[in-house]
Amino acid sequence: MKKRVTKAIFPVAGMGTRFLPATKSVPKEIMTLVDRPLIQYAIDEARAAGIKEFIFVTSRGKSALEDYFDNAPELENTLRKKGKTELLEELKNTNMDSGAIAYIRQHKALGLGHAVWCARRLVHNEPFAVILPDDVIAAEKPCLQQMVEAHEETGGCMVAAMEVPEDKASAYGVIDIKEDMGSCVSVKGLVEKPPADEAPSNLAVIGRYILTPKVMQNLNKIKTGSGGEIQLTDAIDAELREGRDVFGYRFRGQRFDCGSKAGFLQATVAFGLARNDLHVEFDSYLRELMSMRQAAQ
Ligand code: UTP
């Protein structure tokens, strides 16, 4: 019988240099889309997919993340006394059950593959999910839930896949497609950040994965790859070379690259417009702004 996916790794040990100077003291994952930090979107998505154990791979300067998931008794008491029940409910979402969350340190930012490998002892012999919180995905059914459901049929490893413009493919891990079955593709090979004219397709891997424990063993052997980092993509590609299955899953939803400034701003506008409490005011502001810009041109 296939094991259920109940563990997720959240690699949050990167340096976030694209958001300096903010990330000098604020972890990228604590930066907010409207009023919720990126990490909260990732946790909600994981919960919806049935994840019960949350493993954070952190680094120096990320203690704000640990505080974020802790109880805040004084704050909660004050809100209770003031009758602010809605805010109290909102805060409850940030509390994690005792023992449900674990923090592992990555002492040196050696790459995403290395960050995932740091959590190997907590994963044991089970399939596990990996969620990169800076990829935020707006979807009717949360992306990881779509993947878990598809994975129940396929088994093996699964990566979230998205069509990107051809000239952008070299910024991603790219899928060499063996067979295209619609929402799912079976994978022949994975190439991390291929040179512009060598991408095997325009189907890119983005920050959601369901992996077998074998990938952890592959990571033991993986040498530095693209960008001088230990790449997760290379350890998944090794599965293919040993004859095991890897699938790409074309999720339904819109992905925002919140690790980049442009993507973060786009997400802020999209999530702001989607909020009932902000929509009217924000929408009319944006319209006014655009018409002023057009008049000025
Ligand atoms: P990025 O490539 O976005 O790197 O990592 P970064 O350091 O976060 O940001 P920039 O490029 O310097 O602005 C993708 C994901 O992998 C994690 C990051 O925290 C992010 O979630 N990561 C990356 C690690 O945990 N450890 C690493 O050594 C590298």
GROMACS .gro file of C-alpha atoms and ligand atoms in nm, residues 11-18 28-29 57 106 108-112 115 132-134 259, ligand 1:
model
   51
   11PRO     CA    1   1.354   2.517   0.298
   12VAL     CA    2   1.389   2.873   0.428
   13ALA     CA    3   1.763   2.898   0.476
   14GLY     CA    4   1.841   3.102   0.164
   15MET     CA    5   1.991   3.448   0.199
   16GLY     CA    6   1.720   3.631   0.007
   17THR     CA    7   1.972   3.866  -0.152
   18ARG     CA    8   1.719   3.995  -0.405
   28LYS     CA    9   1.199   3.677   0.322
   29GLU     CA   10   0.932   3.429   0.435
   57VAL     CA   11   1.523   2.417   0.731
  106GLN     CA   12   2.146   2.456   0.739
  108LYS     CA   13   2.587   2.712   0.505
  109ALA     CA   14   2.368   2.807   0.209
  110LEU     CA   15   2.496   2.529  -0.019
  111GLY     CA   16   2.180   2.510  -0.227
  112LEU     CA   17   1.821   2.384  -0.220
  115ALA     CA   18   1.880   2.228   0.248
  132LEU     CA   19   0.921   2.668  -0.136
  133PRO     CA   20   0.731   2.948   0.038
  134ASP     CA   21   0.844   3.213  -0.208
  259GLY     CA   22   1.137   3.561  -0.448
  298UTP     P1   23   1.644   3.104  -0.392
  298UTP     O1   24   1.709   3.055  -0.513
  298UTP     O2   25   1.525   3.193  -0.408
  298UTP     O3   26   1.755   3.174  -0.301
  298UTP     O4   27   1.607   2.977  -0.305
  298UTP     P2   28   1.735   3.276  -0.181
  298UTP     O5   29   1.862   3.280  -0.106
  298UTP     O6   30   1.612   3.244  -0.101
  298UTP     O7   31   1.709   3.418  -0.252
  298UTP     P3   32   1.805   3.510  -0.343
  298UTP     O8   33   1.815   3.439  -0.475
  298UTP     O9   34   1.938   3.527  -0.274
  298UTP    O10   35   1.728   3.638  -0.351
  298UTP     C1   36   1.489   2.901  -0.328
  298UTP     C2   37   1.445   2.839  -0.197
  298UTP    O11   38   1.544   2.753  -0.145
  298UTP     C3   39   1.584   2.792  -0.014
  298UTP     C4   40   1.544   2.938  -0.003
  298UTP    O12   41   1.523   2.975   0.132
  298UTP     C5   42   1.418   2.944  -0.088
  298UTP    O13   43   1.304   2.898  -0.015
  298UTP     N1   44   1.731   2.769   0.000
  298UTP     C6   45   1.815   2.802  -0.101
  298UTP     C7   46   1.778   2.713   0.117
  298UTP    O14   47   1.702   2.683   0.211
  298UTP     N2   48   1.913   2.692   0.128
  298UTP     C8   49   1.999   2.724   0.028
  298UTP    O15   50   2.122   2.698   0.044
  298UTP     C9   51   1.949   2.781  -0.088
   0.00000   0.00000   0.00000
